[in-house]
Short mmCIF file of C-alpha atoms in Angstrom, two decimals:
data_model
loop_
_atom_site.label_atom_id
_atom_site.label_comp_id
_atom_site.label_asym_id
_atom_site.label_seq_id
_atom_site.Cartn_x
_atom_site.Cartn_y
_atom_site.Cartn_z
CA MET C 1 107.14 102.94 81.10
CA SER C 2 107.33 100.82 77.97
CA GLU C 3 104.54 98.96 76.26
CA SER C 4 106.24 95.72 77.31
CA LYS C 5 104.71 96.36 80.75
CA VAL C 6 101.25 95.43 79.43
CA PRO C 7 100.28 91.97 80.75
CA PRO C 8 99.67 89.05 78.40
CA VAL C 9 96.25 88.98 76.74
CA THR C 10 94.09 85.87 76.57
CA SER C 11 90.44 84.94 76.18
CA VAL C 12 87.75 82.55 77.35
CA GLY C 13 86.09 81.08 74.29
CA THR C 14 86.30 82.73 70.88
CA PRO C 15 87.92 86.18 71.10
CA ARG C 16 86.26 89.23 69.62
CA ILE C 17 88.09 92.40 70.61
CA THR C 18 91.29 90.42 71.10
CA ALA C 19 90.94 88.40 67.89
CA GLY C 20 94.24 88.21 66.03
CA PHE C 21 96.36 89.18 69.02
CA ASP C 22 97.92 85.73 69.24
CA GLU C 23 98.66 85.57 65.53
CA TYR C 24 99.81 89.13 64.83
CA GLY C 25 100.87 90.54 68.18
CA ARG C 26 99.81 94.02 67.09
CA LEU C 27 97.30 94.44 64.29
CA ASP C 28 98.25 97.07 61.70
CA LEU C 29 95.54 98.19 59.29
CA ILE C 30 96.01 95.28 56.87
CA ALA C 31 95.96 92.68 59.65
CA HIS C 32 93.01 94.43 61.29
CA GLN C 33 90.97 94.31 58.10
CA GLU C 34 91.91 90.67 57.52
CA VAL C 35 90.80 89.68 61.04
CA HIS C 36 87.73 91.86 61.45
CA GLY C 37 86.62 92.75 57.92
CA GLY C 38 84.76 95.89 56.99
CA PHE C 39 81.59 97.56 58.26
CA ALA C 40 78.91 99.87 56.93
CA ALA C 41 78.31 103.40 58.14
CA LEU C 42 75.31 103.98 60.41
CA SER C 43 72.84 106.82 60.72
CA SER C 44 72.28 108.31 64.14
CA GLY C 45 69.04 106.36 64.47
CA GLU C 46 70.75 103.12 63.46
CA LEU C 47 73.57 103.78 65.93
CA ILE C 48 71.10 104.27 68.77
CA GLY C 49 69.11 101.24 67.72
CA LEU C 50 72.21 99.03 67.62
CA ALA C 51 73.42 100.22 71.03
CA ASP C 52 69.97 99.63 72.49
CA ARG C 53 69.60 96.14 71.06
CA ILE C 54 72.98 94.95 72.36
CA GLU C 55 72.50 96.66 75.75
CA LEU C 56 75.81 98.50 75.26
CA ARG C 57 76.96 100.22 78.43
CA GLY C 58 80.08 102.21 79.20
CA ARG C 59 83.05 100.04 80.15
CA GLY C 60 84.92 102.71 82.09
CA GLY C 61 83.26 101.91 85.41
CA ALA C 62 79.88 103.62 85.65
CA GLY C 63 78.10 101.37 83.14
CA PHE C 64 75.92 104.15 81.72
CA PRO C 65 73.84 103.12 78.67
CA PHE C 66 75.60 104.24 75.50
CA ALA C 67 72.37 104.85 73.59
CA ARG C 68 71.20 107.31 76.26
CA LYS C 69 74.47 109.22 75.91
CA VAL C 70 73.99 109.46 72.16
CA ARG C 71 70.40 110.66 72.56
CA ALA C 72 71.49 113.31 75.08
CA VAL C 73 74.17 114.59 72.70
CA LEU C 74 71.78 114.72 69.74
CA ASP C 75 69.18 116.57 71.80
CA SER C 76 71.79 119.08 72.92
CA CYS C 77 73.07 119.57 69.36
CA GLN C 78 69.54 120.27 68.14
CA ARG C 79 68.73 122.57 71.04
CA GLN C 80 71.94 124.61 70.70
CA ASP C 81 72.36 124.24 66.91
CA LEU C 82 75.95 123.04 67.42
CA PRO C 83 77.96 120.07 66.09
CA PRO C 84 79.21 117.44 68.57
CA VAL C 85 82.68 116.22 69.45
CA ILE C 86 83.53 112.55 69.96
CA VAL C 87 85.88 111.83 72.88
CA VAL C 88 87.53 108.46 73.52
CA ASN C 89 88.65 108.04 77.13
CA ALA C 90 91.70 105.78 76.92
CA THR C 91 93.54 107.33 79.88
CA GLU C 92 93.18 104.32 82.22
CA GLY C 93 94.80 106.08 85.18
CA GLU C 94 93.84 103.48 87.78
CA PRO C 95 96.97 101.51 88.78
CA PRO C 96 95.48 97.97 88.59
CA SER C 97 93.84 98.41 85.17
CA TRP C 98 95.41 97.36 81.86
CA LYS C 99 92.54 96.37 79.56
CA ASP C 100 92.37 99.60 77.55
CA LYS C 101 96.14 99.80 77.25
CA ALA C 102 96.14 96.25 75.90
CA VAL C 103 93.73 97.25 73.14
CA LEU C 104 95.59 100.52 72.47
CA THR C 105 98.89 98.73 72.03
CA ARG C 106 97.67 95.70 70.10
CA GLY C 107 94.33 96.51 68.45
CA PRO C 108 94.11 100.30 68.10
CA HIS C 109 92.13 100.24 64.86
CA LEU C 110 89.13 98.74 66.63
CA ILE C 111 88.95 101.77 68.94
CA LEU C 112 89.28 104.08 65.94
CA ASP C 113 86.55 102.18 64.09
CA GLY C 114 84.10 102.75 66.93
CA ALA C 115 84.96 106.42 67.19
CA ALA C 116 84.66 106.82 63.42
CA LEU C 117 81.23 105.15 63.43
CA ALA C 118 79.97 107.56 66.09
CA ALA C 119 81.51 110.60 64.40
CA ALA C 120 79.95 109.81 61.02
CA ALA C 121 76.56 109.01 62.52
CA LEU C 122 76.43 112.23 64.52
CA ASP C 123 78.14 114.45 61.91
CA ALA C 124 80.75 115.38 64.50
CA GLU C 125 83.18 118.27 64.42
CA GLU C 126 86.19 116.17 65.47
CA ILE C 127 87.40 113.13 67.40
CA VAL C 128 89.68 113.53 70.42
CA ILE C 129 91.40 110.54 72.04
CA GLY C 130 92.71 111.01 75.56
CA VAL C 131 95.66 108.87 76.62
CA ALA C 132 97.89 108.93 79.68
CA ASP C 133 101.36 110.46 79.51
CA ASP C 134 102.99 107.21 80.67
CA GLY C 135 103.87 106.42 77.05
CA ILE C 136 101.83 103.22 76.86
CA GLY C 137 99.72 102.97 73.74
CA GLN C 138 100.31 106.46 72.35
CA ASP C 139 102.81 105.44 69.67
CA SER C 140 100.63 102.52 68.61
CA LEU C 141 97.60 104.78 68.34
CA ALA C 142 99.52 107.44 66.39
CA ALA C 143 100.79 104.78 63.97
CA ALA C 144 97.24 103.52 63.45
CA LEU C 145 95.97 107.03 62.69
CA ALA C 146 98.76 107.47 60.14
CA GLU C 147 97.58 104.33 58.31
CA ARG C 148 94.00 105.38 57.71
CA ARG C 149 91.63 108.19 56.87
CA MET C 150 89.20 109.20 59.62
CA PRO C 151 85.83 110.79 58.76
CA VAL C 152 86.67 113.96 60.73
CA PRO C 153 89.88 115.53 62.09
CA THR C 154 91.24 113.33 64.87
CA ARG C 155 93.82 114.21 67.50
CA ILE C 156 95.49 112.61 70.49
CA VAL C 157 95.65 114.48 73.79
CA THR C 158 97.84 113.29 76.66
CA VAL C 159 96.85 113.78 80.29
CA PRO C 160 98.82 113.13 83.50
CA HIS C 161 98.84 109.48 84.51
CA ARG C 162 96.84 110.08 87.67
CA PHE C 163 93.80 108.39 89.15
CA ILE C 164 91.48 111.36 88.74
CA SER C 165 92.68 112.42 85.28
CA GLY C 166 90.43 109.86 83.64
CA GLU C 167 87.26 111.17 85.27
CA GLY C 168 85.05 112.46 82.47
CA GLY C 169 84.97 116.07 83.57
CA ALA C 170 88.72 116.06 84.25
CA LEU C 171 89.43 114.70 80.77
CA VAL C 172 87.28 117.35 79.11
CA ARG C 173 89.01 120.07 81.13
CA GLY C 174 92.40 118.70 80.14
CA ILE C 175 91.46 118.65 76.46
CA ASN C 176 90.31 122.26 76.83
CA GLY C 177 93.71 123.25 78.20
CA GLU C 178 92.59 123.57 81.80
CA ALA C 179 93.79 121.71 84.89
CA HIS C 180 93.41 117.94 84.59
CA ILE C 181 91.02 117.67 87.53
CA PRO C 182 87.23 117.32 87.87
CA PRO C 183 85.42 120.62 87.40
CA GLY C 184 84.24 120.86 91.01
CA ARG C 185 80.58 120.98 89.99
CA LYS C 186 78.26 118.73 88.05
CA VAL C 187 78.76 119.40 84.34
CA ARG C 188 77.18 117.33 81.58
CA SER C 189 79.62 116.91 78.71
CA SER C 190 76.64 116.20 76.45
CA ASP C 191 75.66 119.85 76.93
CA ASN C 192 79.01 121.59 77.36
CA GLY C 193 82.14 119.58 76.66
CA VAL C 194 85.18 120.03 74.43
CA ASP C 195 85.38 123.66 73.24
CA GLY C 196 81.92 124.20 74.69
CA LEU C 197 80.35 121.79 72.20
CA PRO C 198 78.05 118.84 72.97
CA THR C 199 80.41 115.92 73.58
CA LEU C 200 79.92 112.16 73.35
CA LEU C 201 82.43 110.78 75.84
CA SER C 202 82.94 107.09 76.40
CA ASN C 203 85.60 104.55 77.24
CA ALA C 204 88.00 102.94 74.73
CA GLU C 205 86.54 99.46 75.23
CA THR C 206 83.03 100.81 74.68
CA TYR C 207 83.98 102.09 71.23
CA SER C 208 85.69 98.77 70.48
CA GLN C 209 82.52 96.88 71.42
CA LEU C 210 80.53 99.21 69.17
CA ALA C 211 82.88 98.41 66.26
CA ILE C 212 82.42 94.67 66.85
CA ALA C 213 78.63 95.02 67.00
CA ALA C 214 78.53 97.06 63.77
CA ARG C 215 80.23 94.18 61.99
CA LEU C 216 78.29 91.32 63.57
CA GLY C 217 74.87 92.91 63.87
CA PRO C 218 72.78 92.67 67.04
CA TRP C 219 71.63 89.07 66.57
CA GLU C 220 75.12 87.59 66.24
CA TYR C 221 76.56 89.94 68.84
CA ASN C 222 73.91 88.82 71.35
CA ALA C 223 74.58 85.14 70.64
CA VAL C 224 77.46 85.30 73.14
CA GLY C 225 77.01 86.05 76.84
CA ILE C 226 73.82 86.34 78.86
CA PRO C 227 70.63 87.84 77.37
CA GLU C 228 70.43 90.86 79.68
CA GLU C 229 74.15 91.68 79.25
CA PRO C 230 75.25 90.17 75.94
CA GLY C 231 78.74 90.07 74.48
CA THR C 232 82.14 89.92 76.09
CA VAL C 233 83.92 92.02 78.70
CA MET C 234 87.58 92.90 79.07
CA LEU C 235 89.03 92.07 82.48
CA THR C 236 92.33 92.81 84.18
CA VAL C 237 93.41 90.07 86.57
CA GLY C 238 96.29 91.02 88.86
CA GLY C 239 96.99 91.04 92.57
CA SER C 240 98.19 87.66 93.80
CA ALA C 241 97.70 85.97 90.41
CA THR C 242 100.81 84.06 89.35
CA ALA C 243 99.89 84.62 85.69
CA PRO C 244 98.38 88.13 85.59
CA ALA C 245 96.62 88.86 82.34
CA VAL C 246 94.07 90.87 80.44
CA VAL C 247 91.23 88.44 79.74
CA GLU C 248 88.33 88.78 77.31
CA ALA C 249 85.43 86.66 78.53
CA PRO C 250 81.75 86.28 77.63
CA THR C 251 79.34 87.56 80.24
CA GLY C 252 78.05 84.69 82.32
CA THR C 253 81.48 83.06 82.58
CA PRO C 254 82.08 81.72 86.11
CA LEU C 255 84.46 84.06 87.91
CA MET C 256 86.50 81.13 89.22
CA ASP C 257 87.25 80.00 85.65
CA VAL C 258 89.01 83.30 84.98
CA LEU C 259 90.80 83.38 88.33
CA THR C 260 91.98 79.77 87.96
CA MET C 261 93.23 80.52 84.44
CA CYS C 262 95.42 83.25 85.92
CA GLY C 263 96.67 81.19 88.87
CA ALA C 264 94.98 83.40 91.44
CA ASP C 265 95.20 82.69 95.16
CA ILE C 266 92.15 84.56 96.42
CA GLY C 267 93.10 84.42 100.10
CA PRO C 268 90.54 86.09 102.37
CA GLY C 269 89.12 88.41 99.72
CA LEU C 270 88.90 89.67 96.17
CA LEU C 271 88.67 93.30 95.05
CA VAL C 272 86.29 93.73 92.11
CA GLY C 273 85.86 96.89 90.08
CA GLY C 274 89.13 98.54 91.09
CA TYR C 275 89.99 101.10 93.77
CA HIS C 276 86.50 102.56 93.55
CA GLY C 277 85.07 99.05 93.66
CA LYS C 278 84.25 96.67 96.49
CA TRP C 279 85.77 93.70 98.27
CA ILE C 280 84.00 90.36 98.28
CA THR C 281 84.85 87.23 100.25
CA ALA C 282 86.51 84.16 98.78
CA GLU C 283 83.30 82.23 99.42
CA ALA C 284 81.24 84.77 97.49
CA ALA C 285 83.75 84.73 94.61
CA LYS C 286 83.06 81.04 94.08
CA THR C 287 79.41 81.77 93.29
CA VAL C 288 79.80 84.71 90.92
CA THR C 289 79.29 84.74 87.17
CA ILE C 290 80.87 87.66 85.35
CA SER C 291 78.33 90.40 84.71
CA ARG C 292 77.11 93.53 86.43
CA LYS C 293 74.15 91.57 87.77
CA GLY C 294 76.36 88.69 88.88
CA PHE C 295 78.65 90.87 90.94
CA ALA C 296 75.74 92.85 92.36
CA LYS C 297 74.27 89.64 93.81
CA VAL C 298 77.25 89.35 96.18
CA GLY C 299 77.50 93.08 96.91
CA GLY C 300 80.25 93.71 94.36
CA THR C 301 80.55 95.70 91.17
CA LEU C 302 81.99 94.96 87.74
CA GLY C 303 83.23 98.54 87.40
CA ALA C 304 86.04 98.77 84.87
CA GLY C 305 86.69 95.03 84.97
CA MET C 306 89.49 94.76 87.54
CA LEU C 307 89.81 91.51 89.51
CA ILE C 308 92.42 91.73 92.27
CA PRO C 309 92.73 88.76 94.62
CA ILE C 310 94.59 89.69 97.80
CA GLY C 311 96.18 86.26 98.30
CA SER C 312 97.36 84.65 101.53
CA ALA C 313 100.89 86.05 101.77
CA THR C 314 100.29 89.73 102.56
CA CYS C 315 98.68 91.81 105.31
CA PRO C 316 95.25 92.77 103.92
CA LEU C 317 94.77 95.76 106.23
CA GLY C 318 98.21 97.11 105.43
CA GLU C 319 97.48 96.82 101.72
CA VAL C 320 94.13 98.58 102.14
CA ALA C 321 95.66 101.38 104.23
CA GLN C 322 98.30 101.93 101.58
CA VAL C 323 95.66 102.31 98.85
CA VAL C 324 93.44 104.63 100.90
CA GLN C 325 96.49 106.81 101.58
CA TYR C 326 97.15 106.91 97.84
CA LEU C 327 93.53 107.76 97.03
CA ALA C 328 93.55 110.58 99.60
CA GLY C 329 96.66 111.96 97.90
CA GLU C 330 94.94 111.76 94.52
CA SER C 331 92.26 114.24 95.59
CA ALA C 332 91.78 117.28 93.40
CA GLY C 333 91.66 119.24 96.65
CA GLN C 334 88.84 121.53 95.56
CA CYS C 335 85.99 120.39 97.78
CA GLY C 336 85.87 119.66 101.51
CA PRO C 337 84.98 115.96 101.39
CA CYS C 338 88.11 115.27 99.35
CA ARG C 339 90.51 117.85 100.76
CA LEU C 340 89.70 117.21 104.42
CA GLY C 341 87.58 114.08 104.60
CA LEU C 342 89.75 111.66 102.65
CA PRO C 343 92.90 112.32 104.72
CA ASP C 344 90.79 111.69 107.84
CA LEU C 345 89.56 108.44 106.34
CA ALA C 346 93.10 107.41 105.43
CA ARG C 347 94.33 108.14 108.97
CA ALA C 348 91.50 106.11 110.47
CA VAL C 349 92.18 103.11 108.20
CA THR C 350 95.90 103.36 108.90
CA LEU C 351 95.27 103.31 112.66
CA VAL C 352 93.24 100.13 112.27
CA ALA C 353 96.13 98.55 110.34
CA LEU C 354 98.58 99.65 113.04
CA GLY C 355 96.59 97.96 115.79
CA GLY C 356 94.31 100.74 116.98
CA SER C 357 90.70 100.11 117.87
CA ALA C 358 89.47 102.86 115.56
CA LEU C 359 87.01 100.84 113.49
CA GLU C 360 84.15 103.19 114.35
CA ASN C 361 86.34 106.13 113.37
CA VAL C 362 86.63 104.65 109.88
CA ARG C 363 82.87 104.41 109.59
CA GLN C 364 82.45 107.97 110.80
CA ALA C 365 85.10 109.32 108.43
CA ALA C 366 83.54 107.44 105.51
CA GLY C 367 80.09 108.75 106.44
CA VAL C 368 81.35 112.32 106.29
CA VAL C 369 82.55 112.05 102.68
CA LYS C 370 79.87 109.81 101.15
CA GLY C 371 77.52 111.62 98.79
CA ARG C 372 79.14 115.01 99.33
CA GLY C 373 81.84 115.27 96.67
CA ALA C 374 81.71 117.11 93.38
CA CYS C 375 82.81 113.87 91.69
CA SER C 376 82.72 110.17 92.55
CA HIS C 377 86.16 110.04 94.18
CA PRO C 378 85.02 110.38 97.83
CA ASP C 379 82.21 107.84 97.40
CA GLY C 380 84.45 105.35 95.63
CA THR C 381 87.18 105.63 98.25
CA ALA C 382 84.72 105.19 101.11
CA ARG C 383 83.20 102.15 99.39
CA PHE C 384 86.64 100.58 98.99
CA ALA C 385 87.56 101.15 102.64
CA LEU C 386 84.28 100.08 104.23
CA SER C 387 83.93 96.90 102.18
CA ALA C 388 87.51 95.96 103.10
CA LEU C 389 86.76 96.22 106.82
CA GLU C 390 83.75 93.95 106.36
CA VAL C 391 85.58 91.31 104.33
CA PHE C 392 88.72 91.40 106.48
CA ALA C 393 86.86 91.43 109.80
CA ARG C 394 89.06 88.65 111.19
CA ASP C 395 92.20 90.66 110.43
CA VAL C 396 90.65 93.74 112.01
CA GLU C 397 90.10 91.70 115.16
CA LEU C 398 93.68 90.38 115.17
CA HIS C 399 95.15 93.85 114.70
CA ALA C 400 92.87 95.39 117.33
CA ASN C 401 93.99 92.78 119.87
CA GLY C 402 97.60 93.75 119.31
CA GLU C 403 98.50 90.38 117.84
CA GLY C 404 98.45 91.44 114.21
CA CYS C 405 98.23 88.99 111.33
CA GLY C 406 101.98 88.36 111.33
CA LYS C 407 102.32 89.25 107.65
CA GLN C 408 104.24 91.99 105.89
CA VAL C 409 102.70 94.33 103.34
CA ARG C 410 104.00 92.98 100.05
CA GLY C 411 102.48 95.48 97.64
CA ILE C 412 99.93 93.10 96.12
CA LEU C 413 97.68 96.07 95.40
CA PRO C 414 99.66 98.04 92.80
CA LEU C 415 100.46 101.71 93.30
CA PRO C 416 102.41 104.17 91.15
CA TYR C 417 104.67 105.29 93.99
CA HIS C 418 107.55 103.07 92.98
CA THR C 419 107.84 105.03 89.72
CA ASP C 420 107.44 108.47 91.27
CA GLN C 421 110.63 110.45 91.53
CA GLY C 422 111.02 111.87 95.02
CA ALA C 423 108.50 109.58 96.76
CA ARG C 424 109.58 109.11 100.40
CA LYS C 425 108.96 106.71 103.25
CA LEU C 426 109.90 106.50 106.92
CA ALA C 427 112.67 104.23 108.18
CA VAL C 428 114.22 103.55 111.59
CA ASP C 429 117.82 102.86 112.54
CA TRP C 430 117.03 100.31 115.24
CA SER C 431 120.58 100.47 116.63
CA ARG C 432 119.81 104.05 117.68
CA CYS C 433 116.10 103.94 118.61
CA ASP C 434 115.53 104.09 122.40
CA GLY C 435 111.73 104.16 122.26
CA HIS C 436 111.29 107.75 123.42
CA GLY C 437 107.90 107.92 121.70
CA LEU C 438 108.15 111.58 120.72
CA CYS C 439 107.65 110.72 117.06
CA SER C 440 104.20 109.23 117.73
CA ALA C 441 103.17 112.30 119.70
CA VAL C 442 104.14 114.61 116.85
CA ALA C 443 102.71 112.49 114.02
CA PRO C 444 100.03 110.18 115.45
CA GLU C 445 98.37 109.85 112.05
CA ILE C 446 101.50 108.06 110.81
CA ILE C 447 103.26 106.53 113.80
CA ARG C 448 102.00 104.46 116.72
CA LEU C 449 103.95 102.77 119.48
CA ASP C 450 103.96 98.98 119.63
CA ALA C 451 103.55 96.93 122.81
CA ASN C 452 107.21 97.58 123.71
CA GLY C 453 107.02 101.31 123.16
CA PHE C 454 108.83 101.38 119.82
CA PRO C 455 107.51 103.18 116.71
CA ALA C 456 105.34 101.28 114.23
CA PHE C 457 104.15 102.61 110.88
CA PRO C 458 103.27 101.30 107.39
CA GLN C 459 106.28 100.35 105.30
CA THR C 460 104.84 102.14 102.30
CA PRO C 461 105.64 105.43 100.54
CA LEU C 462 104.18 108.51 102.15
CA PRO C 463 101.36 110.30 100.34
CA PRO C 464 102.07 114.01 99.89
CA TRP C 465 99.72 115.11 102.65
CA LEU C 466 101.68 113.14 105.30
CA GLU C 467 105.20 114.29 104.42
CA ASN C 468 105.17 117.39 106.63
CA GLY C 469 104.14 115.36 109.65
CA ALA C 470 106.82 112.80 108.89
CA ARG C 471 109.50 115.49 108.71
CA LYS C 472 108.42 116.88 112.08
CA ALA C 473 108.68 113.40 113.59
CA VAL C 474 112.18 112.99 112.16
CA ASN C 475 113.24 116.37 113.53
CA VAL C 476 112.12 115.67 117.11
CA CYS C 477 113.75 112.24 117.40
CA PRO C 478 116.41 112.75 120.14
CA ALA C 479 118.34 109.65 119.09
CA LEU C 480 118.41 110.62 115.41
CA ALA C 481 117.02 107.16 114.67
CA LEU C 482 114.08 108.16 112.49
CA ARG C 483 114.72 109.28 108.91
CA LEU C 484 113.08 109.80 105.54
CA THR C 485 114.40 107.70 102.67
CA GLU C 486 113.58 107.30 99.00
CA ALA C 487 110.66 104.95 98.52
CA GLY C 488 112.66 102.47 96.46
CA LYS C 489 115.40 102.10 99.08
CA LYS C 490 115.55 100.37 102.44
#
């Protein structure tokens, strides 16, 4: 993938992180200094005080207070008599998200400024920046590092462009040369992170916000946005939007202003916070102001700043089933709730989309995985699925009655399958199919029979855990009508 894939970047009001993007495209060191100016180094106490006063929280999804992370690392360093490591999580492995890649490709020095501030304040051993191996942003970041002197040795580490590779524990493991998956148990990177050292790990946007705050000071930084969540946030607007973009907006901005700017048809629902986020109704979206508190009022979450309107032209349940299948396939496979529970959840959601009356099965499958994983992946997937069934209740009813919504699945919710070599999907030669029904008996988790007795299944690529079942269904078809094809072909 090339860096040209990054959506356009715009802003509501005066840009901060994205300042200079319109004028320079990409800011090299000279342009960066001209736009943003310099900043003074901070002590550890000053760093904590600044983060506290601007209410800086992680922008990778969890929203954990940055000052508390710094305190935990300092305490661990003192207790173990070890130096810390600074880690920048710029992997952004979630398919709908582009905000960090936008900053990597166009304003990389701001990320490096934030990391340098933290490293100098904490007297760190080194800085490690994790990026995905999709090629987006890495060259820009490497060029930025070549232009400047960092306070400590700084290196770039690439990780697989997968959903779970950006989880904090997975990133630390990858940097340490281990498998790029969560550790399977709760591990605090502040105690035992990169090379066993206390590690300050935060998202690329978080470090960029820190660099802005160090220049402006807390009073000026807090002059924008709402008092309890000051500053700006980076948002990725995609889905049905006719003008998808990465948008920098002050907190407190009406959500509809951003969606209208991007030409978004909300349709029956809007996904907020990404594939571990929640769905909200179109009616609720009209009342939201952009902030963690604003989204929480309507049962949503800001997460990592993804706004994905479903639109009116696609089948919502088919889209949701496709994503839950993908998330089940993204499991690290090392604990039961992920390895066994998520495939069950994906099957249950798929059956609802295919017209089954398995709504209660979805709730049961989600209940089995919630709160039982070694990382947040099971909880996030369950939250995504359950909130979808609530918001798309009318579609659930239509599908359960056998009528369906009459819409095709158009791939409004982005997935990486179309770029995966070897991804497969099922297809039927209708001139051969006689409706024997054997395929549905062999692979009921994939194939159901429609009202006329012919096979029905999602027209989406198969996740890895369903391929064996699909092959069995193909092999038992007496008319040789069912086949596996490459995902990009019809």
